[in-house]
Each structure stands twice: as C-alpha cells, then as structure tokens.
CSV table of C-alpha atoms in Angstrom, one decimal:
chain,number,residue,atom,x,y,z
A,1,ASP,CA,-43.2,166.6,134.3
A,2,ALA,CA,-45.5,167.1,131.4
A,3,ASP,CA,-48.7,165.2,132.1
A,4,VAL,CA,-52.3,164.5,131.5
A,5,THR,CA,-54.6,165.5,134.4
A,6,GLN,CA,-58.2,164.5,135.0
A,7,THR,CA,-60.6,166.1,137.4
A,8,PRO,CA,-62.4,164.9,139.4
A,9,ARG,CA,-60.7,161.5,140.2
A,10,ASN,CA,-63.9,160.1,141.8
A,11,ARG,CA,-67.5,161.2,141.5
A,12,ILE,CA,-70.8,159.9,142.6
A,13,THR,CA,-73.8,161.5,141.0
A,14,LYS,CA,-77.6,160.9,140.8
A,15,THR,CA,-79.5,159.7,137.8
A,16,GLY,CA,-80.6,162.6,135.6
A,17,LYS,CA,-77.9,165.0,136.8
A,18,ARG,CA,-75.5,166.7,134.4
A,19,ILE,CA,-71.9,166.1,135.0
A,20,MET,CA,-68.7,167.3,133.4
A,21,LEU,CA,-65.3,165.5,133.5
A,22,GLU,CA,-62.3,167.6,132.7
A,23,CYS,CA,-59.0,166.8,131.1
A,24,SER,CA,-56.0,169.1,130.8
A,25,GLN,CA,-52.5,168.3,129.4
A,26,THR,CA,-49.1,170.0,129.5
A,27,LYS,CA,-47.6,167.7,126.8
A,28,GLY,CA,-48.3,170.1,123.9
A,29,HIS,CA,-50.1,167.4,122.0
A,30,ASP,CA,-52.9,168.3,119.6
A,31,ARG,CA,-54.8,165.0,119.6
A,32,MET,CA,-57.1,164.3,122.6
A,33,TYR,CA,-59.4,161.4,123.3
A,34,TRP,CA,-62.0,160.2,125.8
A,35,TYR,CA,-62.3,156.5,126.6
A,36,ARG,CA,-64.5,154.5,128.8
A,37,GLN,CA,-63.3,151.3,130.6
A,38,ASP,CA,-65.7,148.6,131.7
A,39,PRO,CA,-64.6,145.2,133.1
A,40,GLY,CA,-64.3,142.7,130.2
A,41,LEU,CA,-65.0,145.3,127.5
A,42,GLY,CA,-61.6,147.1,127.4
A,43,LEU,CA,-61.3,150.7,126.5
A,44,ARG,CA,-64.0,152.1,124.2
A,45,LEU,CA,-63.6,155.4,122.4
A,46,ILE,CA,-66.3,158.0,123.2
A,47,TYR,CA,-65.1,161.1,121.4
A,48,TYR,CA,-61.8,162.4,119.9
A,49,SER,CA,-60.4,165.7,118.7
A,50,PHE,CA,-57.4,166.4,116.5
A,51,ASP,CA,-57.4,170.2,117.1
A,52,VAL,CA,-59.4,173.0,118.6
A,53,LYS,CA,-62.8,173.1,116.9
A,54,ASP,CA,-62.4,169.5,115.6
A,55,ILE,CA,-64.7,167.0,117.3
A,56,ASN,CA,-65.4,163.5,116.2
A,57,LYS,CA,-67.6,160.8,117.5
A,58,GLY,CA,-66.2,157.5,118.6
A,59,GLU,CA,-67.9,154.1,118.9
A,60,ILE,CA,-70.1,154.9,121.9
A,61,SER,CA,-70.9,158.6,121.8
A,62,ASP,CA,-74.6,158.4,122.6
A,63,GLY,CA,-75.4,160.2,125.9
A,64,TYR,CA,-72.1,162.1,125.9
A,65,SER,CA,-70.9,165.4,124.5
A,66,VAL,CA,-67.5,167.1,124.5
A,67,SER,CA,-65.9,170.5,124.3
A,68,ARG,CA,-62.3,171.3,123.2
A,69,GLN,CA,-61.9,174.7,124.9
A,70,ALA,CA,-58.2,175.0,124.1
A,71,GLN,CA,-55.5,172.8,122.7
A,72,ALA,CA,-54.7,171.7,126.3
A,73,LYS,CA,-58.3,171.1,127.5
A,74,PHE,CA,-60.9,168.6,126.5
A,75,SER,CA,-64.1,168.1,128.6
A,76,LEU,CA,-66.6,165.3,128.6
A,77,SER,CA,-70.2,165.9,129.6
A,78,LEU,CA,-73.0,163.6,130.5
A,79,GLU,CA,-76.1,165.6,129.9
A,80,SER,CA,-78.4,163.4,131.9
A,81,ALA,CA,-76.5,160.6,133.7
A,82,ILE,CA,-77.9,157.1,133.9
A,83,PRO,CA,-76.6,154.1,135.9
A,84,ASN,CA,-75.1,152.3,132.9
A,85,GLN,CA,-72.7,155.2,132.5
A,86,THR,CA,-71.0,154.0,135.7
A,87,ALA,CA,-67.5,153.3,134.6
A,88,LEU,CA,-63.8,154.4,134.7
A,89,TYR,CA,-63.2,157.2,132.2
A,90,PHE,CA,-59.8,158.0,130.7
A,91,CYS,CA,-58.6,161.0,128.8
A,92,ALA,CA,-55.6,160.4,126.5
A,93,THR,CA,-53.4,162.6,124.3
A,94,SER,CA,-51.0,162.0,121.4
A,95,GLN,CA,-49.0,163.7,118.7
A,96,ALA,CA,-49.6,162.7,115.1
A,97,GLY,CA,-48.5,159.1,114.7
A,98,GLY,CA,-47.2,158.8,118.2
A,99,GLU,CA,-47.9,157.1,121.5
A,100,ALA,CA,-51.1,157.8,123.4
A,101,PHE,CA,-50.6,159.0,127.0
A,102,PHE,CA,-53.4,158.5,129.5
A,103,GLY,CA,-54.6,160.5,132.4
A,104,GLN,CA,-55.1,158.9,135.9
A,105,GLY,CA,-58.7,158.2,135.2
A,106,THR,CA,-62.0,159.3,136.7
A,107,ARG,CA,-64.2,156.8,138.5
A,108,LEU,CA,-67.8,157.8,137.9
A,109,THR,CA,-70.7,156.2,139.8
A,110,VAL,CA,-74.3,157.0,138.8
A,111,VAL,CA,-76.9,156.0,141.5
B,1,GLY,CA,-65.0,150.3,111.8
B,2,GLU,CA,-62.0,148.4,113.2
B,3,ASN,CA,-62.6,145.4,115.5
B,4,VAL,CA,-59.9,144.0,117.6
B,5,GLU,CA,-60.2,140.6,119.3
B,6,GLN,CA,-57.8,139.7,122.1
B,7,HIS,CA,-57.1,136.2,123.7
B,8,PRO,CA,-56.9,134.9,126.3
B,9,SER,CA,-58.9,137.1,128.7
B,10,THR,CA,-57.0,135.6,131.6
B,11,LEU,CA,-53.6,133.9,131.8
B,12,SER,CA,-51.7,132.5,134.7
B,13,VAL,CA,-48.0,131.5,134.2
B,14,GLN,CA,-45.3,130.3,136.6
B,15,GLU,CA,-42.7,132.8,137.4
B,16,GLY,CA,-39.8,132.4,134.9
B,17,ASP,CA,-42.0,130.9,132.2
B,18,SER,CA,-43.1,132.7,129.0
B,19,ALA,CA,-46.5,134.4,128.3
B,20,VAL,CA,-48.1,135.0,124.9
B,21,ILE,CA,-51.1,137.2,124.2
B,22,LYS,CA,-52.7,137.2,120.8
B,23,CYS,CA,-54.8,139.8,118.9
B,24,THR,CA,-56.5,139.9,115.6
B,25,TYR,CA,-57.8,143.0,113.8
B,26,SER,CA,-60.3,143.5,111.0
B,27,ASP,CA,-59.2,146.7,109.1
B,28,SER,CA,-56.3,146.1,106.8
B,29,ALA,CA,-55.7,149.9,106.7
B,30,SER,CA,-54.6,149.8,110.4
B,31,ASN,CA,-50.9,150.6,110.4
B,32,TYR,CA,-49.8,150.9,114.0
B,33,PHE,CA,-50.1,148.4,116.8
B,34,PRO,CA,-49.3,149.4,120.4
B,35,TRP,CA,-49.5,147.3,123.6
B,36,TYR,CA,-50.4,148.8,126.9
B,37,LYS,CA,-49.9,147.5,130.4
B,38,GLN,CA,-52.3,148.6,133.2
B,39,GLU,CA,-51.4,147.8,136.7
B,40,LEU,CA,-54.1,147.7,139.4
B,41,GLY,CA,-55.6,151.1,140.0
B,42,LYS,CA,-53.3,152.8,137.5
B,43,ARG,CA,-53.5,154.3,134.0
B,44,PRO,CA,-52.6,152.2,130.9
B,45,GLN,CA,-49.0,152.8,129.8
B,46,LEU,CA,-47.3,151.8,126.5
B,47,ILE,CA,-44.8,149.0,126.8
B,48,ILE,CA,-44.0,148.2,123.1
B,49,ASP,CA,-45.4,149.0,119.7
B,50,ILE,CA,-44.9,148.0,116.1
B,51,ARG,CA,-45.7,149.6,112.8
B,52,SER,CA,-47.1,147.8,109.8
B,53,ASN,CA,-43.8,147.8,107.8
B,54,VAL,CA,-42.1,145.7,110.5
B,55,GLY,CA,-42.6,142.0,111.3
B,56,GLU,CA,-41.1,141.8,114.8
B,57,LYS,CA,-39.7,144.1,117.5
B,58,LYS,CA,-38.0,143.2,120.7
B,59,ASP,CA,-37.2,145.2,123.9
B,60,GLN,CA,-35.4,143.2,126.5
B,61,ARG,CA,-37.9,140.5,127.8
B,62,ILE,CA,-40.8,141.8,125.6
B,63,ALA,CA,-41.4,141.2,121.9
B,64,VAL,CA,-44.2,141.8,119.5
B,65,THR,CA,-44.8,140.1,116.2
B,66,LEU,CA,-47.1,141.2,113.4
B,67,ASN,CA,-48.5,139.1,110.5
B,68,LYS,CA,-50.2,141.6,108.2
B,69,THR,CA,-51.5,138.9,105.8
B,70,ALA,CA,-53.3,137.1,108.6
B,71,LYS,CA,-54.1,140.4,110.4
B,72,HIS,CA,-52.9,139.3,113.8
B,73,PHE,CA,-50.2,140.4,116.2
B,74,SER,CA,-48.9,138.9,119.4
B,75,LEU,CA,-47.1,140.0,122.6
B,76,HIS,CA,-44.4,137.7,124.0
B,77,ILE,CA,-43.0,138.1,127.5
B,78,THR,CA,-40.1,135.8,128.5
B,79,GLU,CA,-38.7,135.0,131.9
B,80,THR,CA,-41.8,136.4,133.6
B,81,GLN,CA,-41.5,138.2,136.9
B,82,PRO,CA,-44.1,139.1,139.6
B,83,GLU,CA,-44.1,142.7,138.4
B,84,ASP,CA,-45.4,141.5,135.0
B,85,SER,CA,-48.8,140.8,136.7
B,86,ALA,CA,-51.2,143.3,135.2
B,87,VAL,CA,-53.9,143.7,132.5
B,88,TYR,CA,-52.5,144.0,129.0
B,89,PHE,CA,-54.3,145.7,126.1
B,90,CYS,CA,-53.5,145.5,122.4
B,91,ALA,CA,-54.7,148.2,120.0
B,92,ALA,CA,-54.9,148.8,116.3
B,93,VAL,CA,-54.6,152.3,115.0
B,94,ARG,CA,-55.9,153.7,111.7
B,95,ASN,CA,-56.0,157.5,111.1
B,96,GLU,CA,-54.8,157.9,114.7
B,97,LYS,CA,-57.9,156.3,116.1
B,98,LEU,CA,-57.0,153.6,118.6
B,99,THR,CA,-59.3,150.6,118.8
B,100,PHE,CA,-58.4,148.4,121.8
B,101,GLY,CA,-58.8,144.7,122.5
B,102,THR,CA,-60.8,143.7,125.6
B,103,GLY,CA,-57.7,143.0,127.7
B,104,THR,CA,-55.8,140.1,129.2
B,105,ARG,CA,-55.3,139.7,132.9
B,106,LEU,CA,-51.9,138.2,133.4
B,107,THR,CA,-51.0,136.6,136.7
B,108,ILE,CA,-47.5,135.5,137.5
B,109,ILE,CA,-47.5,132.6,140.1
B,110,PRO,CA,-44.4,132.8,142.4
C-alpha cells in the first residue's frame, strides 16, 4: 500500500544535539508538510513544500530547518535541540486540493 | 494568518446519543474544511470534509455543516458507538495550507 513513512518512530536526544527526522512517501504526492503535536495545542505547521526546491515556513519554524531531497523525501532538522521541542512530530502529504495523509509520527524527547 | 478555534476541548456522551463539535475560522479565503480523527497512539485520519461551495455533507452517521457567512463549521456524529472515542481535529485550508483546531477529546460512555 502506498504510504507515508517516518523514521525514527521514537528518539531521545540531549539538549544541544542536532537531530534529523525523515519522511518518505510512496503516494506520488507533490505536497509535503511537517507538523508538531502538543497536548492542548493541536497540530501546528512547521514547514511545508509544494515541490522539490520549494520550501515555505509555517507558523512555528524557529529552531527548525527542512530539506526536500526528492519528491518523495522531506526531512526535518533540529539544529540544536532544546527541551521545549519535546513533542510528537507528524509528516503529511497531499495532492493539490486533496486530502492530507499523515505518517505514523515520531515521538521526540529532548533531555 | 488563519486562526481556527475548536470547542469543546473534551466531550463525554452516552452511547447512542449525538455529539457535536464546533469550529470557527478567521480567514474568509479558506475554502476547504476537513475533519480528522486520531485514535490513541495513531496518526490523524480524514473522516469527512466539506468545500466552501457546499453547506452540508453527510456520510452515514457523520455530517458536517458549514456557515460561510458566520465562518463556522460543525461535526455531527449520531448514534455514537464506543469506537467513536478519539480526538477529533477540524482544519481550515487556504492555498493548501492546513490550519488545525486544538482538538476535541470525545469519550463515549457505555
């Protein structure tokens, strides 16, 4: 089945470390998104990309960067992790005007 | 940017009763309004959506209504069942950017 896959699924890292979360999809979608989920705050958009070489900031991009290496791959990096970046991170994909499909999520803990 | 408010944050209903979740949005240019269900430990999944040229849409026990003038939309679940227990998110979409509400935790009491 075509799917959206995130790696790793769980990660514990130390404050100040650089970490990369990866997302790949076999749906053939051109739109890809990174969201962060915190209790009581819903899903907040970090970055999004409508095509390779297209990168756009979302509402909470500070402290994060992304790379769209190919149509199927969209990576999220935390350059210097801090404890308040502890959260559940979701990658999502969509086609123009269509439904968004989410990955399984990456639970990140910064200690 | 778009702002989506969702109420209530928690909702408990007796099995078989109806549940209603309401959202308001701020950007009149938003034109697509999906609803996602997230079961414990799982990813959000689309359950129903509505576009701005439609006032109501129904799919079995689930319906969504949209009032563009008032900029609010609602999810209605009838004849609730235990498997309806989950967190529900509304979203408003403009230029393919999804802005989500803060979620409603729905608990169905057997």
